[in-house]
Amino acid sequence: MKMIELNQINKIYGTKLSKTTALSDINFSADQGEMITVTGPSGSGKSTFIKILGGILSPTSGSVKINGQDYEALSKKAQSNFRLNNISFVLQSYNLLPYLKVKDQFELANRVKEHNNIKKSSFDDLIDELGLKDLLNHYPDELSGGQQQRVAIARAVYTNPKIILADEPTAALDGKRAIEVMEQFRKLAHEQNKLIILITHDDRLIKYADKNYQIVDGKGKFVGVDEKNLV
Ligand SMILES: Nc1ncnc2c1ncn2[C@@H]1O[C@H](COP(=O)(O)OP(=O)(O)OP(=O)(O)O)[C@@H](O)[C@H]1O
């Protein structure tokens, strides 16, 4: 069983008068322990794809299975619980709360999801690993973009999800910081068995992934290793 399976997914926005087919006949699957980049031109359907993967948008047709569960068959409340227990998002804008110190950003996550968050010792390791130890008592606006994004990653990992979905998490970072963030994601996939799916506009970052899924005009395919090396 795959961690995520999309079958014949179509997504159409709007009505007859202004209809946009954002995704057509998408078949996609991914396993835990994999790091996958999603690339494609602007407007090709990447954000729509990742929102459907994360269960925050319903497809017009097709099936979404996450961890073997037919996601669309769940009630809204069950979907919300399921997301809380399985999926974290990391966004380009970090989404940190400006009036909370770094350490309190985790407290907040604790309030939203009380159970099955990572253990204290794993948390300390995570903070060490991401170089956040000296930043715990700082507010987000005292941190660089790279540091804020690392806090956002730590917060995403804190709730112990099986899947981390990231929509252009490196867009606001310079080249060096972007590579650091990619390396962190890669480690999370390979050492902690997370499934990481990450949208990027930057083809130079594809090499940090195990696979690259390319979406063009709403149609997707995995781009082979040979092709990938040409980038
Ligand atoms: N809520 C919406 N209502 C109507 N059309 C939408 C909506 N969201 C996206 N679209 C359209 O669907 C298509 C795919 O959009 P999407 O945001 O998924 O692409 P993208 O590849 O993520 O683009 P970008 O790289 O610019 O963020 C585009 O034509 C877009 O205009």
Coordinates of N, CA and C and ligand atoms in Angstrom, one line a residue:
M1 N 0.8 -1.2 0.0 CA 0.0 0.0 0.0 C 0.9 1.3 0.0
K2 N 0.5 2.2 -0.9 CA 1.3 3.4 -1.0 C 0.7 4.4 0.1
M3 N 1.6 5.4 0.5 CA 1.1 6.3 1.5 C 0.1 7.3 0.9
I4 N 0.3 7.7 -0.4 CA -0.7 8.5 -1.0 C -0.9 8.0 -2.4
E5 N -2.2 7.9 -2.8 CA -2.5 7.5 -4.2 C -3.6 8.4 -4.7
L6 N -3.3 9.0 -5.8 CA -4.3 9.8 -6.6 C -4.7 9.0 -7.8
N7 N -6.0 8.8 -8.1 CA -6.4 8.1 -9.2 C -7.3 8.9 -10.1
Q8 N -6.9 9.1 -11.3 CA -7.7 9.9 -12.3 C -8.3 11.1 -11.8
I9 N -7.5 12.0 -11.2 CA -7.9 13.2 -10.6 C -8.1 14.3 -11.6
N10 N -9.3 14.9 -11.6 CA -9.6 16.1 -12.4 C -10.1 17.2 -11.4
K11 N -9.6 18.4 -11.7 CA -10.1 19.5 -11.0 C -10.5 20.7 -11.9
I12 N -11.7 21.0 -11.9 CA -12.2 22.1 -12.7 C -12.7 23.2 -11.8
Y13 N -12.2 24.4 -11.9 CA -12.7 25.6 -11.2 C -13.7 26.3 -12.0
G14 N -14.7 26.9 -11.3 CA -15.6 27.8 -12.0 C -16.8 27.1 -12.6
T15 N -17.6 27.8 -13.3 CA -18.8 27.2 -13.9 C -18.6 27.3 -15.5
K16 N -19.7 27.0 -16.1 CA -19.7 27.0 -17.6 C -19.1 28.2 -18.2
L17 N -19.5 29.4 -17.7 CA -19.0 30.7 -18.3 C -17.5 30.9 -18.2
S18 N -17.0 30.6 -17.0 CA -15.5 30.7 -16.9 C -15.0 29.5 -16.2
K19 N -14.7 28.5 -17.1 CA -14.2 27.2 -16.6 C -12.7 27.1 -16.7
T20 N -12.0 26.7 -15.7 CA -10.6 26.4 -15.8 C -10.3 25.0 -15.4
T21 N -9.8 24.2 -16.3 CA -9.4 22.9 -15.9 C -8.0 23.0 -15.4
A22 N -7.9 22.8 -14.0 CA -6.5 23.0 -13.4 C -5.8 21.7 -13.4
L23 N -6.4 20.5 -13.3 CA -5.8 19.2 -13.3 C -6.6 18.3 -14.2
S24 N -5.9 17.5 -15.0 CA -6.7 16.5 -15.8 C -6.0 15.1 -15.8
D25 N -6.8 14.2 -15.4 CA -6.4 12.8 -15.3 C -5.0 12.5 -14.6
I26 N -4.9 13.1 -13.4 CA -3.7 12.9 -12.7 C -3.7 11.5 -12.0
N27 N -2.7 10.7 -12.2 CA -2.4 9.5 -11.5 C -1.1 9.7 -10.8
F28 N -1.1 9.5 -9.5 CA 0.2 9.8 -8.7 C 0.2 8.9 -7.5
S29 N 1.4 8.4 -7.2 CA 1.5 7.7 -5.9 C 2.9 8.0 -5.3
A30 N 2.9 7.9 -4.0 CA 4.2 8.2 -3.3 C 4.2 7.4 -2.0
D31 N 5.4 7.1 -1.5 CA 5.6 6.3 -0.3 C 6.3 7.1 0.8
Q32 N 6.2 6.6 2.0 CA 7.0 7.2 3.1 C 8.5 7.1 2.8
G33 N 9.2 8.0 3.3 CA 10.7 7.9 3.1 C 11.1 8.6 1.8
E34 N 10.2 9.1 1.0 CA 10.5 9.7 -0.3 C 10.5 11.2 -0.2
M35 N 11.4 11.8 -0.9 CA 11.3 13.3 -1.1 C 11.1 13.6 -2.6
I36 N 10.0 14.3 -2.8 CA 9.5 14.5 -4.2 C 9.4 16.0 -4.5
T37 N 10.0 16.5 -5.5 CA 9.7 17.9 -5.9 C 8.6 17.9 -6.9
V38 N 7.9 19.0 -6.9 CA 6.8 19.2 -7.9 C 7.2 20.5 -8.7
T39 N 7.3 20.4 -10.0 CA 7.7 21.5 -10.8 C 6.8 21.7 -11.9
G40 N 6.9 22.9 -12.6 CA 6.0 23.2 -13.7 C 5.8 24.7 -13.9
P41 N 5.4 25.1 -15.0 CA 5.3 26.6 -15.3 C 4.2 27.2 -14.3
S42 N 4.2 28.5 -14.3 CA 3.2 29.2 -13.5 C 1.8 28.9 -14.0
G43 N 0.9 28.6 -13.1 CA -0.5 28.3 -13.5 C -0.7 26.9 -14.0
S44 N 0.3 26.0 -13.9 CA 0.1 24.7 -14.5 C -0.7 23.7 -13.6
G45 N -0.9 24.1 -12.3 CA -1.7 23.3 -11.4 C -1.0 22.7 -10.2
K46 N 0.2 23.2 -9.9 CA 1.0 22.7 -8.8 C 0.3 22.9 -7.4
S47 N -0.2 24.1 -7.2 CA -0.8 24.4 -5.9 C -2.1 23.6 -5.8
T48 N -2.8 23.5 -6.8 CA -4.1 22.7 -6.8 C -3.8 21.3 -6.5
F49 N -2.7 20.8 -7.1 CA -2.3 19.4 -6.9 C -1.9 19.1 -5.4
I50 N -1.1 20.1 -4.8 CA -0.7 19.8 -3.4 C -1.8 20.0 -2.4
K51 N -2.8 20.9 -2.8 CA -4.0 21.1 -1.9 C -4.8 19.8 -1.9
I52 N -4.9 19.2 -3.1 CA -5.7 18.0 -3.1 C -5.0 16.8 -2.4
L53 N -3.7 16.8 -2.6 CA -2.9 15.8 -1.8 C -3.1 15.9 -0.3
G54 N -3.2 17.2 0.1 CA -3.2 17.5 1.6 C -4.7 17.4 2.1
G55 N -5.6 17.2 1.2 CA -7.0 17.1 1.6 C -7.7 18.4 2.0
I56 N -7.1 19.5 1.5 CA -7.8 20.8 1.8 C -8.6 21.3 0.6
L57 N -8.6 20.5 -0.4 CA -9.4 20.8 -1.6 C -9.9 19.5 -2.2
S58 N -11.2 19.5 -2.6 CA -11.7 18.3 -3.2 C -11.6 18.3 -4.7
P59 N -11.2 17.1 -5.3 CA -11.2 17.1 -6.7 C -12.6 17.1 -7.3
T60 N -12.7 17.5 -8.6 CA -14.0 17.4 -9.2 C -14.4 15.9 -9.5
S61 N -13.4 15.1 -9.8 CA -13.6 13.7 -9.9 C -12.3 13.0 -9.7
G62 N -12.4 11.7 -9.4 CA -11.2 10.9 -9.1 C -11.1 10.6 -7.6
S63 N -10.2 9.7 -7.3 CA -10.1 9.3 -5.9 C -8.8 9.6 -5.2
V64 N -8.8 9.9 -3.9 CA -7.6 10.3 -3.1 C -7.6 9.3 -2.0
K65 N -6.5 8.5 -2.0 CA -6.3 7.6 -0.9 C -5.0 8.1 -0.1
I66 N -5.2 8.3 1.2 CA -4.1 8.6 2.0 C -3.9 7.6 3.1
N67 N -2.8 6.9 3.2 CA -2.5 5.9 4.1 C -3.6 4.8 4.0
G68 N -4.1 4.5 2.8 CA -5.1 3.5 2.6 C -6.5 3.9 2.8
Q69 N -6.7 5.2 3.3 CA -8.0 5.7 3.6 C -8.6 6.4 2.4
D70 N -9.8 6.1 2.0 CA -10.5 6.8 0.9 C -10.9 8.1 1.5
Y71 N -10.1 9.2 1.2 CA -10.3 10.4 2.0 C -11.6 11.1 1.8
E72 N -12.1 11.1 0.5 CA -13.4 11.7 0.2 C -14.6 11.1 0.9
A73 N -14.4 9.8 1.3 CA -15.5 9.1 1.9 C -15.7 9.5 3.4
L74 N -14.7 10.2 3.9 CA -14.8 10.6 5.3 C -15.7 11.9 5.5
S75 N -16.3 12.0 6.7 CA -17.0 13.2 7.0 C -16.0 14.4 7.1
K76 N -16.5 15.6 7.0 CA -15.6 16.8 7.1 C -14.8 16.8 8.4
K77 N -15.5 16.4 9.5 CA -14.8 16.4 10.8 C -13.7 15.3 10.9
A78 N -14.1 14.1 10.3 CA -13.1 13.0 10.2 C -11.9 13.4 9.3
Q79 N -12.2 14.1 8.3 CA -11.1 14.6 7.4 C -10.2 15.5 8.2
S80 N -10.8 16.4 8.9 CA -10.0 17.4 9.7 C -9.1 16.7 10.7
N81 N -9.7 15.7 11.4 CA -8.9 14.9 12.4 C -7.8 14.1 11.7
F82 N -8.1 13.6 10.5 CA -7.2 12.8 9.8 C -6.0 13.7 9.3
R83 N -6.3 14.9 8.9 CA -5.2 15.8 8.5 C -4.3 16.1 9.7
L84 N -5.0 16.4 10.8 CA -4.2 16.8 12.0 C -3.2 15.7 12.4
N85 N -3.6 14.5 12.2 CA -2.8 13.4 12.7 C -1.8 12.9 11.6
N86 N -2.0 13.3 10.4 CA -1.1 12.7 9.3 C -0.3 13.7 8.5
I87 N -0.8 15.0 8.4 CA -0.2 15.9 7.4 C 0.1 17.2 8.0
S88 N 1.3 17.7 7.6 CA 1.7 19.1 8.0 C 2.0 19.9 6.7
F89 N 1.7 21.2 6.7 CA 2.0 22.1 5.6 C 3.2 23.0 6.0
V90 N 4.1 23.3 5.0 CA 5.0 24.3 5.2 C 4.8 25.3 4.0
L91 N 4.7 26.6 4.3 CA 4.3 27.5 3.2 C 5.5 28.5 3.0
Q92 N 5.5 29.1 1.9 CA 6.5 30.1 1.5 C 6.6 31.2 2.6
S93 N 5.4 31.6 3.1 CA 5.4 32.7 4.1 C 5.6 32.3 5.5
Y94 N 6.1 31.1 5.7 CA 6.5 30.6 7.1 C 5.2 30.4 8.0
N95 N 4.3 31.4 8.0 CA 3.1 31.3 8.9 C 3.4 31.2 10.3
L96 N 4.4 31.9 10.8 CA 4.7 32.0 12.2 C 3.9 33.1 12.8
L97 N 3.5 33.0 14.1 CA 2.7 34.1 14.7 C 3.7 35.1 15.3
P98 N 3.6 36.4 14.8 CA 4.6 37.4 15.1 C 4.8 37.7 16.6
Y99 N 3.7 37.5 17.4 CA 3.7 37.9 18.8 C 4.1 36.7 19.7
L100 N 4.5 35.6 19.1 CA 5.0 34.5 19.9 C 6.4 34.2 19.7
K101 N 7.2 34.0 20.8 CA 8.6 33.6 20.7 C 8.6 32.2 20.1
V102 N 9.8 31.9 19.5 CA 10.0 30.6 18.8 C 9.5 29.4 19.7
K103 N 9.9 29.4 20.9 CA 9.5 28.3 21.8 C 8.0 28.2 21.9
D104 N 7.3 29.3 21.9 CA 5.8 29.3 22.1 C 5.1 28.9 20.8
Q105 N 5.8 29.0 19.7 CA 5.1 28.6 18.4 C 4.8 27.1 18.6
F106 N 5.7 26.3 19.3 CA 5.4 24.9 19.5 C 4.3 24.7 20.5
E107 N 4.3 25.5 21.6 CA 3.2 25.4 22.5 C 1.9 25.5 21.9
L108 N 1.8 26.4 20.9 CA 0.5 26.6 20.2 C 0.2 25.4 19.4
A109 N 1.2 24.8 18.8 CA 0.9 23.5 18.1 C 0.4 22.5 19.0
N110 N 0.9 22.5 20.3 CA 0.5 21.6 21.3 C -1.0 21.8 21.7
R111 N -1.4 23.0 21.6 CA -2.8 23.3 21.9 C -3.8 22.8 20.8
V112 N -3.3 22.9 19.6 CA -4.1 22.5 18.5 C -4.2 20.9 18.4
K113 N -3.0 20.3 18.6 CA -3.0 18.9 18.6 C -2.3 18.4 19.9
E114 N -3.1 17.9 20.8 CA -2.5 17.6 22.2 C -1.7 16.3 22.2
H115 N -2.1 15.3 21.4 CA -1.6 13.9 21.6 C -0.6 13.6 20.4
N116 N 0.2 12.6 20.7 CA 1.1 12.0 19.7 C 2.0 13.0 19.0
N117 N 2.4 14.1 19.7 CA 3.4 15.0 19.1 C 4.7 14.3 19.5
I118 N 5.8 14.9 18.9 CA 7.1 14.2 19.1 C 7.5 14.3 20.6
K119 N 8.3 13.3 21.0 CA 8.8 13.2 22.4 C 9.8 14.3 22.7
K120 N 9.9 14.6 24.0 CA 10.9 15.7 24.4 C 12.3 15.5 23.8
S121 N 12.8 14.3 23.9 CA 14.1 14.0 23.4 C 14.2 14.2 21.9
S122 N 13.2 13.8 21.2 CA 13.2 14.0 19.7 C 13.1 15.5 19.4
F123 N 12.3 16.2 20.2 CA 12.2 17.6 20.0 C 13.6 18.3 20.2
D124 N 14.3 17.9 21.3 CA 15.6 18.5 21.5 C 16.5 18.2 20.4
D125 N 16.5 17.0 19.8 CA 17.3 16.6 18.7 C 17.0 17.5 17.5
L126 N 15.7 17.7 17.3 CA 15.2 18.4 16.1 C 15.7 19.9 16.2
I127 N 15.6 20.5 17.4 CA 16.0 21.8 17.6 C 17.5 22.0 17.3
D128 N 18.3 21.0 17.8 CA 19.7 20.9 17.6 C 20.0 20.9 16.1
E129 N 19.4 19.9 15.5 CA 19.6 19.6 14.1 C 19.3 20.8 13.2
L130 N 18.3 21.5 13.5 CA 17.9 22.7 12.7 C 18.6 24.0 13.1
G131 N 19.5 23.8 14.1 CA 20.2 25.0 14.6 C 19.3 26.1 15.2
L132 N 18.3 25.6 16.0 CA 17.4 26.6 16.6 C 17.6 26.9 18.1
K133 N 18.5 26.2 18.7 CA 18.7 26.2 20.1 C 18.8 27.6 20.7
D134 N 19.6 28.4 20.0 CA 19.8 29.8 20.5 C 18.7 30.8 20.1
L135 N 17.8 30.3 19.4 CA 16.7 31.2 18.8 C 15.4 31.0 19.6
L136 N 15.3 30.1 20.5 CA 14.0 29.8 21.2 C 13.4 30.9 21.8
N137 N 14.2 31.9 22.4 CA 13.6 33.0 23.1 C 13.4 34.3 22.2
H138 N 13.6 34.1 20.9 CA 13.4 35.2 20.0 C 12.1 35.2 19.3
Y139 N 11.7 36.4 18.9 CA 10.4 36.6 18.1 C 10.8 36.4 16.6
P140 N 9.8 36.0 15.8 CA 10.1 35.7 14.4 C 10.8 36.9 13.7
D141 N 10.3 38.1 14.0 CA 10.9 39.2 13.2 C 12.4 39.5 13.6
E142 N 12.9 38.8 14.6 CA 14.3 39.0 15.0 C 15.1 37.9 14.2
L143 N 14.5 37.1 13.4 CA 15.2 36.0 12.7 C 15.3 36.3 11.2
S144 N 16.3 35.7 10.6 CA 16.4 35.8 9.1 C 15.3 34.9 8.5
G145 N 15.2 35.1 7.2 CA 14.2 34.3 6.5 C 14.5 32.8 6.6
G146 N 15.8 32.5 6.5 CA 16.2 31.0 6.6 C 15.9 30.5 8.0
Q147 N 16.1 31.3 9.0 CA 15.9 30.8 10.4 C 14.4 30.7 10.6
Q148 N 13.6 31.6 10.1 CA 12.1 31.5 10.2 C 11.6 30.2 9.5
Q149 N 12.2 30.0 8.3 CA 11.7 28.8 7.6 C 12.1 27.5 8.4
R150 N 13.2 27.5 9.0 CA 13.6 26.4 9.8 C 12.7 26.2 11.0
V151 N 12.3 27.3 11.6 CA 11.3 27.2 12.7 C 10.0 26.6 12.1
A152 N 9.6 27.0 11.0 CA 8.3 26.5 10.4 C 8.4 25.0 10.1
I153 N 9.6 24.6 9.7 CA 9.8 23.2 9.4 C 9.8 22.4 10.7
A154 N 10.4 22.9 11.7 CA 10.4 22.3 13.1 C 9.0 22.2 13.6
R155 N 8.2 23.2 13.4 CA 6.8 23.2 13.8 C 6.0 22.1 13.1
A156 N 6.3 22.0 11.8 CA 5.6 21.0 11.0 C 6.0 19.6 11.4
V157 N 7.2 19.4 11.8 CA 7.7 18.1 12.2 C 7.1 17.8 13.7
Y158 N 7.0 18.8 14.4 CA 6.6 18.7 15.9 C 5.4 17.9 16.1
T159 N 4.4 18.0 15.2 CA 3.1 17.3 15.3 C 3.3 15.8 14.8
N160 N 4.5 15.5 14.4 CA 4.8 14.1 14.1 C 3.9 13.5 12.9
P161 N 3.8 14.3 11.8 CA 3.0 13.9 10.7 C 3.8 12.8 9.9
K162 N 3.0 12.0 9.1 CA 3.7 11.1 8.2 C 4.0 11.8 6.9
I163 N 3.3 12.8 6.6 CA 3.4 13.5 5.3 C 3.7 15.0 5.6
I164 N 4.7 15.6 4.9 CA 4.9 17.0 5.0 C 4.8 17.6 3.5
L165 N 3.8 18.5 3.3 CA 3.6 19.1 2.0 C 4.1 20.6 2.1
A166 N 4.9 21.0 1.1 CA 5.5 22.3 1.2 C 5.3 23.0 -0.2
D167 N 4.7 24.2 -0.1 CA 4.4 25.0 -1.3 C 5.4 26.1 -1.4
E168 N 6.4 25.9 -2.2 CA 7.5 26.9 -2.4 C 8.2 27.4 -1.1
P169 N 8.6 26.4 -0.3 CA 9.2 26.8 1.0 C 10.5 27.6 0.8
T170 N 11.1 27.5 -0.3 CA 12.4 28.2 -0.5 C 12.4 29.5 -1.3
A171 N 11.1 29.9 -1.7 CA 11.0 31.0 -2.6 C 11.6 32.3 -2.1
A172 N 11.5 32.5 -0.7 CA 11.9 33.8 -0.2 C 13.4 33.7 0.3
L173 N 14.1 32.6 0.0 CA 15.4 32.4 0.6 C 16.5 32.6 -0.5
D174 N 17.7 33.0 -0.1 CA 18.8 33.0 -1.1 C 19.3 31.6 -1.4
G175 N 20.1 31.5 -2.4 CA 20.5 30.1 -2.9 C 21.1 29.2 -1.8
K176 N 21.9 29.8 -0.9 CA 22.6 29.0 0.1 C 21.5 28.5 1.1
R177 N 20.7 29.4 1.6 CA 19.6 29.0 2.5 C 18.6 28.0 1.9
A178 N 18.4 28.2 0.7 CA 17.4 27.3 0.0 C 18.0 25.9 0.0
I179 N 19.3 25.8 -0.3 CA 19.9 24.4 -0.3 C 19.9 23.8 1.1
E180 N 20.1 24.6 2.1 CA 20.1 24.1 3.5 C 18.7 23.6 3.8
V181 N 17.7 24.3 3.4 CA 16.3 23.9 3.7 C 16.0 22.6 2.9
M182 N 16.5 22.5 1.7 CA 16.3 21.2 0.9 C 17.0 20.1 1.6
E183 N 18.1 20.3 2.1 CA 18.9 19.2 2.8 C 18.2 18.8 4.1
Q184 N 17.6 19.7 4.8 CA 16.8 19.4 6.0 C 15.6 18.5 5.6
F185 N 14.9 18.9 4.5 CA 13.7 18.1 4.1 C 14.2 16.7 3.7
R186 N 15.3 16.6 3.0 CA 15.8 15.4 2.5 C 16.1 14.4 3.7
K187 N 16.7 15.0 4.7 CA 17.0 14.2 5.9 C 15.8 13.7 6.6
L188 N 14.8 14.6 6.7 CA 13.5 14.2 7.3 C 12.9 13.0 6.6
A189 N 13.0 13.0 5.2 CA 12.5 11.9 4.4 C 13.3 10.6 4.7
H190 N 14.6 10.8 4.6 CA 15.4 9.6 4.6 C 15.7 9.0 6.0
E191 N 15.8 9.9 7.0 CA 16.2 9.5 8.4 C 15.0 9.3 9.2
Q192 N 13.9 10.0 8.9 CA 12.7 9.9 9.8 C 11.5 9.3 9.0
N193 N 11.8 8.8 7.8 CA 10.7 8.1 7.1 C 9.5 9.0 6.8
K194 N 9.7 10.3 6.6 CA 8.5 11.1 6.3 C 8.4 11.1 4.8
L195 N 7.2 11.3 4.3 CA 7.0 11.6 2.9 C 7.0 13.1 2.7
I196 N 7.9 13.6 1.9 CA 8.0 15.1 1.7 C 7.7 15.4 0.3
I197 N 6.7 16.2 0.0 CA 6.3 16.6 -1.3 C 6.4 18.2 -1.4
L198 N 7.2 18.7 -2.3 CA 7.6 20.1 -2.2 C 7.6 20.7 -3.6
I199 N 6.8 21.8 -3.7 CA 6.8 22.6 -4.9 C 8.0 23.5 -5.0
T200 N 8.6 23.5 -6.1 CA 9.7 24.5 -6.3 C 9.6 25.1 -7.7
H201 N 10.0 26.4 -7.8 CA 10.2 27.0 -9.2 C 11.6 26.9 -9.6
D202 N 12.5 26.5 -8.7 CA 13.9 26.5 -9.0 C 14.4 25.1 -9.4
D203 N 14.7 25.0 -10.7 CA 15.1 23.7 -11.2 C 16.4 23.2 -10.6
R204 N 17.2 24.1 -10.1 CA 18.5 23.7 -9.5 C 18.3 22.9 -8.2
L205 N 17.1 23.0 -7.6 CA 16.8 22.3 -6.4 C 16.3 20.8 -6.6
I206 N 16.0 20.5 -7.8 CA 15.4 19.2 -8.1 C 16.4 18.1 -7.7
K207 N 17.6 18.3 -7.8 CA 18.6 17.2 -7.5 C 18.6 16.8 -6.0
Y208 N 18.0 17.6 -5.2 CA 17.9 17.2 -3.7 C 16.8 16.2 -3.5
A209 N 15.9 16.0 -4.5 CA 14.8 15.1 -4.3 C 15.1 13.7 -4.9
D210 N 14.3 12.7 -4.5 CA 14.5 11.4 -5.0 C 13.8 11.3 -6.4
K211 N 12.7 12.1 -6.5 CA 11.9 12.1 -7.7 C 11.4 13.5 -8.0
N212 N 11.2 13.7 -9.3 CA 10.5 15.0 -9.6 C 9.3 14.7 -10.4
Y213 N 8.2 15.4 -9.9 CA 6.9 15.2 -10.6 C 6.6 16.6 -11.4
Q214 N 6.5 16.5 -12.7 CA 6.3 17.7 -13.4 C 4.9 17.8 -13.9
I215 N 4.3 19.0 -13.7 CA 3.0 19.3 -14.1 C 3.0 20.4 -15.2
V216 N 2.4 20.1 -16.3 CA 2.3 21.0 -17.4 C 0.9 21.0 -17.9
D217 N 0.3 22.2 -18.0 CA -1.1 22.3 -18.4 C -2.0 21.3 -17.7
G218 N -1.8 21.1 -16.4 CA -2.7 20.2 -15.6 C -2.4 18.8 -15.8
K219 N -1.5 18.4 -16.6 CA -1.1 17.0 -16.7 C 0.2 16.7 -16.0
G220 N 0.3 15.6 -15.3 CA 1.5 15.3 -14.5 C 2.2 14.1 -14.9
K221 N 3.5 14.1 -14.7 CA 4.3 12.8 -14.9 C 5.6 12.9 -14.1
F222 N 6.1 11.8 -13.7 CA 7.4 11.7 -13.1 C 8.4 11.9 -14.2
V223 N 9.4 12.8 -14.0 CA 10.4 13.0 -15.0 C 11.6 12.1 -14.6
G224 N 12.0 11.3 -15.5 CA 13.0 10.3 -15.3 C 14.4 10.8 -14.9
V225 N 15.2 10.0 -14.3 CA 16.5 10.4 -13.8 C 17.4 11.0 -14.9
D226 N 17.3 10.4 -16.1 CA 18.2 10.9 -17.2 C 17.8 12.4 -17.5
E227 N 16.5 12.5 -17.7 CA 16.0 13.8 -18.0 C 16.3 14.8 -16.9
K228 N 16.2 14.3 -15.6 CA 16.5 15.1 -14.5 C 17.9 15.7 -14.5
N229 N 18.8 14.8 -14.9 CA 20.2 15.2 -14.9 C 20.5 16.3 -16.0
L230 N 19.6 16.4 -16.9 CA 19.8 17.4 -18.0 C 19.5 18.8 -17.5
V231 N 18.7 18.9 -16.4 CA 18.3 20.2 -15.9 C 19.5 21.0 -15.4
Ligands
LIG1 N1 -9.8 29.2 -6.7 C1 -9.6 29.3 -8.0 N2 -10.6 29.7 -8.8 C2 -10.5 29.7 -10.2 N3 -9.4 29.3 -10.8 C3 -8.3 28.9 -10.1 C4 -8.4 28.9 -8.7 N4 -7.2 28.5 -8.2 C5 -6.4 28.3 -9.3 N5 -7.1 28.5 -10.4 C6 -6.6 28.4 -11.8 O1 -6.2 27.0 -12.0 C7 -5.0 27.0 -12.7 C8 -3.9 26.3 -11.9 O2 -3.6 27.1 -10.8 P1 -2.5 26.7 -9.7 O3 -2.5 27.8 -8.6 O4 -2.8 25.3 -9.2 O5 -1.2 26.7 -10.5 P2 0.3 26.8 -10.0 O6 1.1 25.9 -10.9 O7 0.4 26.5 -8.6 O8 0.7 28.3 -10.3 P3 1.9 29.2 -9.7 O9 3.1 28.5 -10.0 O10 1.7 30.5 -10.4 O11 1.5 29.3 -8.2 C9 -4.6 28.4 -13.1 O12 -5.2 28.6 -14.4 C10 -5.3 29.2 -12.1 O13 -5.7 30.5 -12.6

